Tab-separated table of C-alpha atoms in Angstrom:
chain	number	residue	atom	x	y	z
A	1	UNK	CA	-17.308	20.739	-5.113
A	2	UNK	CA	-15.183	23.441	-6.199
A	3	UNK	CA	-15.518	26.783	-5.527
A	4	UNK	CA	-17.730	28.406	-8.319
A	5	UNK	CA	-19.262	24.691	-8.602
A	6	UNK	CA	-20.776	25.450	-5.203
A	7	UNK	CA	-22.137	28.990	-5.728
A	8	UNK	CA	-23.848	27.540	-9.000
A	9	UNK	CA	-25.287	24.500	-6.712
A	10	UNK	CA	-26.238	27.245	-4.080
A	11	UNK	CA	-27.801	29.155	-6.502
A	12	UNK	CA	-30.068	26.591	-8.133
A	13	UNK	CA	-30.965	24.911	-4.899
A	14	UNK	CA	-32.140	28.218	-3.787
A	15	UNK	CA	-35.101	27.965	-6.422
A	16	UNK	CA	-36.066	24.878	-5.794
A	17	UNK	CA	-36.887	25.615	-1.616
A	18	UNK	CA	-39.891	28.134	-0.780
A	19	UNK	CA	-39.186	31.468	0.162
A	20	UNK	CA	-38.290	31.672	4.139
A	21	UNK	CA	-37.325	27.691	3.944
A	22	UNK	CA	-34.482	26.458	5.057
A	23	UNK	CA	-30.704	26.024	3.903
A	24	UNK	CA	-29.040	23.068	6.406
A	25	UNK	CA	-25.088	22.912	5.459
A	26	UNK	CA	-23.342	20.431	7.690
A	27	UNK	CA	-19.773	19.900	7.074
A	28	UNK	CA	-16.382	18.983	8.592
A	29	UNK	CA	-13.607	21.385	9.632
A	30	UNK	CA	-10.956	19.497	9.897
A	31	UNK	CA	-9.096	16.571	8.701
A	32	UNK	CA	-9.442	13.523	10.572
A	33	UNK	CA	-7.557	12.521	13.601
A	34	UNK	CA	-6.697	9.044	14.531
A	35	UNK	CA	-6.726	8.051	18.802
A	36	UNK	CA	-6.210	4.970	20.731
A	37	UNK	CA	-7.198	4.984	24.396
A	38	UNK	CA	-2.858	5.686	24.489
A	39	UNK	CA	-3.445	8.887	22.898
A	40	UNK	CA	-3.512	10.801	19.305
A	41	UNK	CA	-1.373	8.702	16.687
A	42	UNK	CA	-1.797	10.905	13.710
A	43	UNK	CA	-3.954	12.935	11.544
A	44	UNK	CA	-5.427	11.686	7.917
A	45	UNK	CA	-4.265	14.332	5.940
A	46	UNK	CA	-6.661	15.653	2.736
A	47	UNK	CA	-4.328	18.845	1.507
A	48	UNK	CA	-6.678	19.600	-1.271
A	49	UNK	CA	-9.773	19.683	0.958
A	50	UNK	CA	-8.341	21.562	3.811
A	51	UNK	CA	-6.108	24.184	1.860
A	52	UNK	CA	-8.267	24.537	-1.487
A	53	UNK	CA	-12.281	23.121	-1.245
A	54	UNK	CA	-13.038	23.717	2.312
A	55	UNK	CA	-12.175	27.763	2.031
A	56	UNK	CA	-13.485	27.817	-1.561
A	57	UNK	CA	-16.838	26.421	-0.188
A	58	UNK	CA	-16.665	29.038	2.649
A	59	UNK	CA	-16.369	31.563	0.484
A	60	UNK	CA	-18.830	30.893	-2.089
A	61	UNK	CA	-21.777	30.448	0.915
A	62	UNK	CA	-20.805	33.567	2.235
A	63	UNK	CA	-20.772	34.856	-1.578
A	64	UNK	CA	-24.345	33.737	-2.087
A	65	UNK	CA	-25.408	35.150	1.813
A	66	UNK	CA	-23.910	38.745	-0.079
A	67	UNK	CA	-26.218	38.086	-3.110
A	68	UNK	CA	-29.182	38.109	-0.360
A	69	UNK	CA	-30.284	34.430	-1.575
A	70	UNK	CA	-29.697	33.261	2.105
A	71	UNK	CA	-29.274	34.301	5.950
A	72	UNK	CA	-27.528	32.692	8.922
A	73	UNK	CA	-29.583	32.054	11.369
A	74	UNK	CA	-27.613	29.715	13.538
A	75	UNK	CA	-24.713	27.977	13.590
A	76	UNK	CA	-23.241	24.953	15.908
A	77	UNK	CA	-19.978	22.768	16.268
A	78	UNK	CA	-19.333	19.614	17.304
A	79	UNK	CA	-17.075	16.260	16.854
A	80	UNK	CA	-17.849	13.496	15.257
A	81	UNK	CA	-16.304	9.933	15.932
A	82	UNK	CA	-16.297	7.189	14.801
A	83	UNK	CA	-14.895	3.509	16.157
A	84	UNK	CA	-12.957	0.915	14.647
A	85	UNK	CA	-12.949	-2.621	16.363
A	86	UNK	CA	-9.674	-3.100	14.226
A	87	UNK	CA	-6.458	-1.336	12.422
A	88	UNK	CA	-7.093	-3.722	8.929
A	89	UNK	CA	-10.917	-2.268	9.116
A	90	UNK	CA	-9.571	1.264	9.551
A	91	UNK	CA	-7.145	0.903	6.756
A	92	UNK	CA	-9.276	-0.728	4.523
A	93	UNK	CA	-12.040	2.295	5.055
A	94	UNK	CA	-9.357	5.329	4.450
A	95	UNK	CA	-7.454	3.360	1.901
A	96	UNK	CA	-7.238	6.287	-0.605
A	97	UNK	CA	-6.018	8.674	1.781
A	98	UNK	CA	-3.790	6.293	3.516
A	99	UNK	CA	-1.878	5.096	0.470
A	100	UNK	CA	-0.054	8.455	0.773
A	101	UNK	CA	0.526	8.165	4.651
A	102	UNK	CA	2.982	5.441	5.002
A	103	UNK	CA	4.337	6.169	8.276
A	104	UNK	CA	0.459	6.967	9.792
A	105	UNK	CA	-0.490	3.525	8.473
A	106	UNK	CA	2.870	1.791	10.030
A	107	UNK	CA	1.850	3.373	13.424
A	108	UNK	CA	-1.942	2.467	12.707
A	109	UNK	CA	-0.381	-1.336	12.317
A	110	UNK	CA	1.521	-0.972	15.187
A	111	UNK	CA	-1.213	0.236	17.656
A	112	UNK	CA	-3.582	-1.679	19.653
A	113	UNK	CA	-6.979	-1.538	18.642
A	114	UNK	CA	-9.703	-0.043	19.141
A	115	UNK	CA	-9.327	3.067	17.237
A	116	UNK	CA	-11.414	5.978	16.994
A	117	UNK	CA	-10.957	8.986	14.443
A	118	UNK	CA	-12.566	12.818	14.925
A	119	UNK	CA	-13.654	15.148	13.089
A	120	UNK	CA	-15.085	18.666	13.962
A	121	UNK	CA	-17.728	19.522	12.178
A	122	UNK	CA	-19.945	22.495	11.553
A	123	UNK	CA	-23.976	22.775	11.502
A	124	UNK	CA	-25.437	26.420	9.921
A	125	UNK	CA	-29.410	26.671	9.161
A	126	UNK	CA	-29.745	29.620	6.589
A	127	UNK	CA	-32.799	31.430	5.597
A	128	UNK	CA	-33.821	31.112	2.392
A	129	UNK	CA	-34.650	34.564	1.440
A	130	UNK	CA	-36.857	36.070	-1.275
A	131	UNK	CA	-35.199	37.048	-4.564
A	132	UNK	CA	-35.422	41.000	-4.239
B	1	UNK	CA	-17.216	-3.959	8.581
B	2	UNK	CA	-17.012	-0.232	8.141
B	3	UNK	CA	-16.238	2.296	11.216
B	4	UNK	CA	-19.322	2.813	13.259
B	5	UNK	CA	-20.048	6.681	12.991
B	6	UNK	CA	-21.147	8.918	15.512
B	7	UNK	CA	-23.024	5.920	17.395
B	8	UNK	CA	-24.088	8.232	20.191
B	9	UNK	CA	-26.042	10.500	17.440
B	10	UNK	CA	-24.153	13.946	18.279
B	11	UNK	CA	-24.986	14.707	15.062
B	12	UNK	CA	-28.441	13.668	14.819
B	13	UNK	CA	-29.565	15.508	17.947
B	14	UNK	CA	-27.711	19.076	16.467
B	15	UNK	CA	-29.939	18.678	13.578
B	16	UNK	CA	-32.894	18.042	15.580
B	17	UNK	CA	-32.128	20.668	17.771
B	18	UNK	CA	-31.094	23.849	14.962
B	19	UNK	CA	-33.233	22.615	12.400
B	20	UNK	CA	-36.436	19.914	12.962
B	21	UNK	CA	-37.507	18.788	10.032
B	22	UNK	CA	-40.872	17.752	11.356
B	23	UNK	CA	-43.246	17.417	8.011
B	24	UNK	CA	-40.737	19.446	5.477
B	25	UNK	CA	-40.212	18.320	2.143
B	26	UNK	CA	-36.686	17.833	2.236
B	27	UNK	CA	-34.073	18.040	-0.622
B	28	UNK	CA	-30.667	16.410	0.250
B	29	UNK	CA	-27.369	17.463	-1.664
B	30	UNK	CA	-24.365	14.858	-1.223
B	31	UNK	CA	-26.674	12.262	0.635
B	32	UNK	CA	-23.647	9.195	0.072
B	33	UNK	CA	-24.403	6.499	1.446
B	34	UNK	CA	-27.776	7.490	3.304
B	35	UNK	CA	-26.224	8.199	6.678
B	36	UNK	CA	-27.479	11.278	7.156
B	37	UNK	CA	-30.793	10.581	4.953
B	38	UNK	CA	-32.325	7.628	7.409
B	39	UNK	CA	-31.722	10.213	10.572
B	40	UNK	CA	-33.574	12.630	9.727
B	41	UNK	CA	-36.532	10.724	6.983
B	42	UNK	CA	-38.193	10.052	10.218
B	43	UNK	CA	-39.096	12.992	10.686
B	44	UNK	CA	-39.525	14.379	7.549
B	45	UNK	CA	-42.731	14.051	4.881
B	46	UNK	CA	-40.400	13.372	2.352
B	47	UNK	CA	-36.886	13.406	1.010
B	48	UNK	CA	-34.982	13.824	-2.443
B	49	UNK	CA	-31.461	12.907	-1.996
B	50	UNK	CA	-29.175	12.830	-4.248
B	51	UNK	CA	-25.815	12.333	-4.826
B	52	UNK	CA	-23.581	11.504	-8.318
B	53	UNK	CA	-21.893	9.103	-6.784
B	54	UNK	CA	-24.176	6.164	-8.502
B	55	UNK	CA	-22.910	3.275	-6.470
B	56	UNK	CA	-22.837	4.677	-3.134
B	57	UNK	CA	-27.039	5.903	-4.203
B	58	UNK	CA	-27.435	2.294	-5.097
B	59	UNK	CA	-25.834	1.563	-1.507
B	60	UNK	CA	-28.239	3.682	-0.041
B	61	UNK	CA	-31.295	2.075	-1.959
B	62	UNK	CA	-30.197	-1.172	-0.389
B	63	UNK	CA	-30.087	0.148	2.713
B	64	UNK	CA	-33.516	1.805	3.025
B	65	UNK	CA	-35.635	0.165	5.283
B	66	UNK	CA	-39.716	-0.627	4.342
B	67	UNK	CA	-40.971	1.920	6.567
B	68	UNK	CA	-38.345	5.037	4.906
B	69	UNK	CA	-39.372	3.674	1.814
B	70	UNK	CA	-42.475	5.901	0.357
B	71	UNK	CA	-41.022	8.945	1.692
B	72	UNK	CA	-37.256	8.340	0.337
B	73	UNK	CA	-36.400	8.882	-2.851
B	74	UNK	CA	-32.906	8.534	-4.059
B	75	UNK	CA	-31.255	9.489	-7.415
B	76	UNK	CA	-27.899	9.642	-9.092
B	77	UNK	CA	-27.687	13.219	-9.696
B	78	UNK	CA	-25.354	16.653	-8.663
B	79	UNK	CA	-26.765	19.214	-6.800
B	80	UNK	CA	-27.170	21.650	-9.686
B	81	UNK	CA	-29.321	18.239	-12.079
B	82	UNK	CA	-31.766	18.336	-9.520
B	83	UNK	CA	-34.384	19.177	-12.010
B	84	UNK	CA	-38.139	19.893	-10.201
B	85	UNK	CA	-40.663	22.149	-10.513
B	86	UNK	CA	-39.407	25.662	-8.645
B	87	UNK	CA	-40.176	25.869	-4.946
B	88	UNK	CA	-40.946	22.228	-4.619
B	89	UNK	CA	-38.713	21.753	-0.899
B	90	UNK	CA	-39.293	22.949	2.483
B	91	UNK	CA	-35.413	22.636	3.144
B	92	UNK	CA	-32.361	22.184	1.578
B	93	UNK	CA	-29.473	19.792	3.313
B	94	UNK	CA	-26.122	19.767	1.971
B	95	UNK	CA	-25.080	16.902	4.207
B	96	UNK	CA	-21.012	17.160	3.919
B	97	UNK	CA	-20.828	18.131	0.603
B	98	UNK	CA	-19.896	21.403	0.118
């Protein structure tokens, strides 16, 4: 979602939950990295999402905490992972990224399997607070 | 096969943990393929989720199991289409989608 895309979703969602519900937003923080049991052998990259809709959707939750339509209450990080028995399932599943990655997808080919890719990852419960 | 996610549940215990959705009427935003959505319908008394990505929602309705079934309700819609009667959720998820 873009950025004022997000504050409109935040802002109808937040009349459709009852006053003093909850808000759950769980998202990544980074882009994905790519690890053998040899080490780190790249990172997916997602420019767009990590230098444009990531700190666009930041902003516009923090935008709608300033509007008093939520609160933080708590807040936790963590990585996700996930495995790959093979490098042609791990291609095949980040195909659209990978197509611009040529030289991540050569050493993807090249590496002995199994693979596992990380994210970190952010959980925040807001309040949902009453329209003043 | 696809990538088996966070098989260990990291995720699934966070959620537990910060926010239990123990008999909430739940309203997921960006639900995909139902990953997040069969986690936490357990739990929950029942779930809207949504996402307008129309072939990974009819991914998730072939994923559903019988028991998830009556509480899980999936449609082909953005966040901001969701169109209910006001105050009709417990809690909002916006499983990663903003």
């Amino acid at each position: 979602m873009l950025g004022e895309g997000v504050v409109h979703a935040l802002r109808h969602v937040h009349g459709l939950v009852v006053p003093n519900g909850m808000l759950v937003d769980v998202h990544p923080t980074t882009e994905e990295r790519v690890e053998t049991r040899c080490g780190p052998i790249g990172v997916i990259e997602e420019p767009e999402w990590i230098d444009v809709e990531l700190p666009n959707a930041e902003a516009a939750l923090r935008r709608t905490q300033r509007e008093g339509l939520y609160a933080l209450e708590a807040e936790r990080e963590y990585d996700v992972l996930t495995y790959f028995d093979s490098s042609g399932e791990l291609i095949e599943e980040k195909r659209d990224l990978l197509e611009s990655q040529p030289a991540l997808t050569a050493r993807i080919e090249a590496a002995a399997p199994p693979f596992v890719t990380s994210m970190h990852v952010v959980l925040r419960r807001l309040r949902v607070l009453a329209r003043r | 096969m696809a990538g088996r996610i966070d098989p260990v549940g990291v995720e699934r215990a966070a959620l537990a943990e910060l926010a239990p959705m123990d008999g909430l009427r739940v309203l997921e935003i960006g639900c995909g393929d139902g990953r997040l959505t069969f986690q936490v319908a357990p739990a929950a008394a029942s779930i809207l989720a949504v996402d307008p990505d129309a072939e990974r929602i009819e991914e998730a309705r072939r994923s559903v199991s019988a028991e998830l079934a009556e509480k899980v309700t999936f449609a082909a819609q953005a966040a901001t289409e969701v169109d209910v009667p006001r105050h009709s959720f417990d809690l909002a998820l916006f499983s990663w989608s903003l």
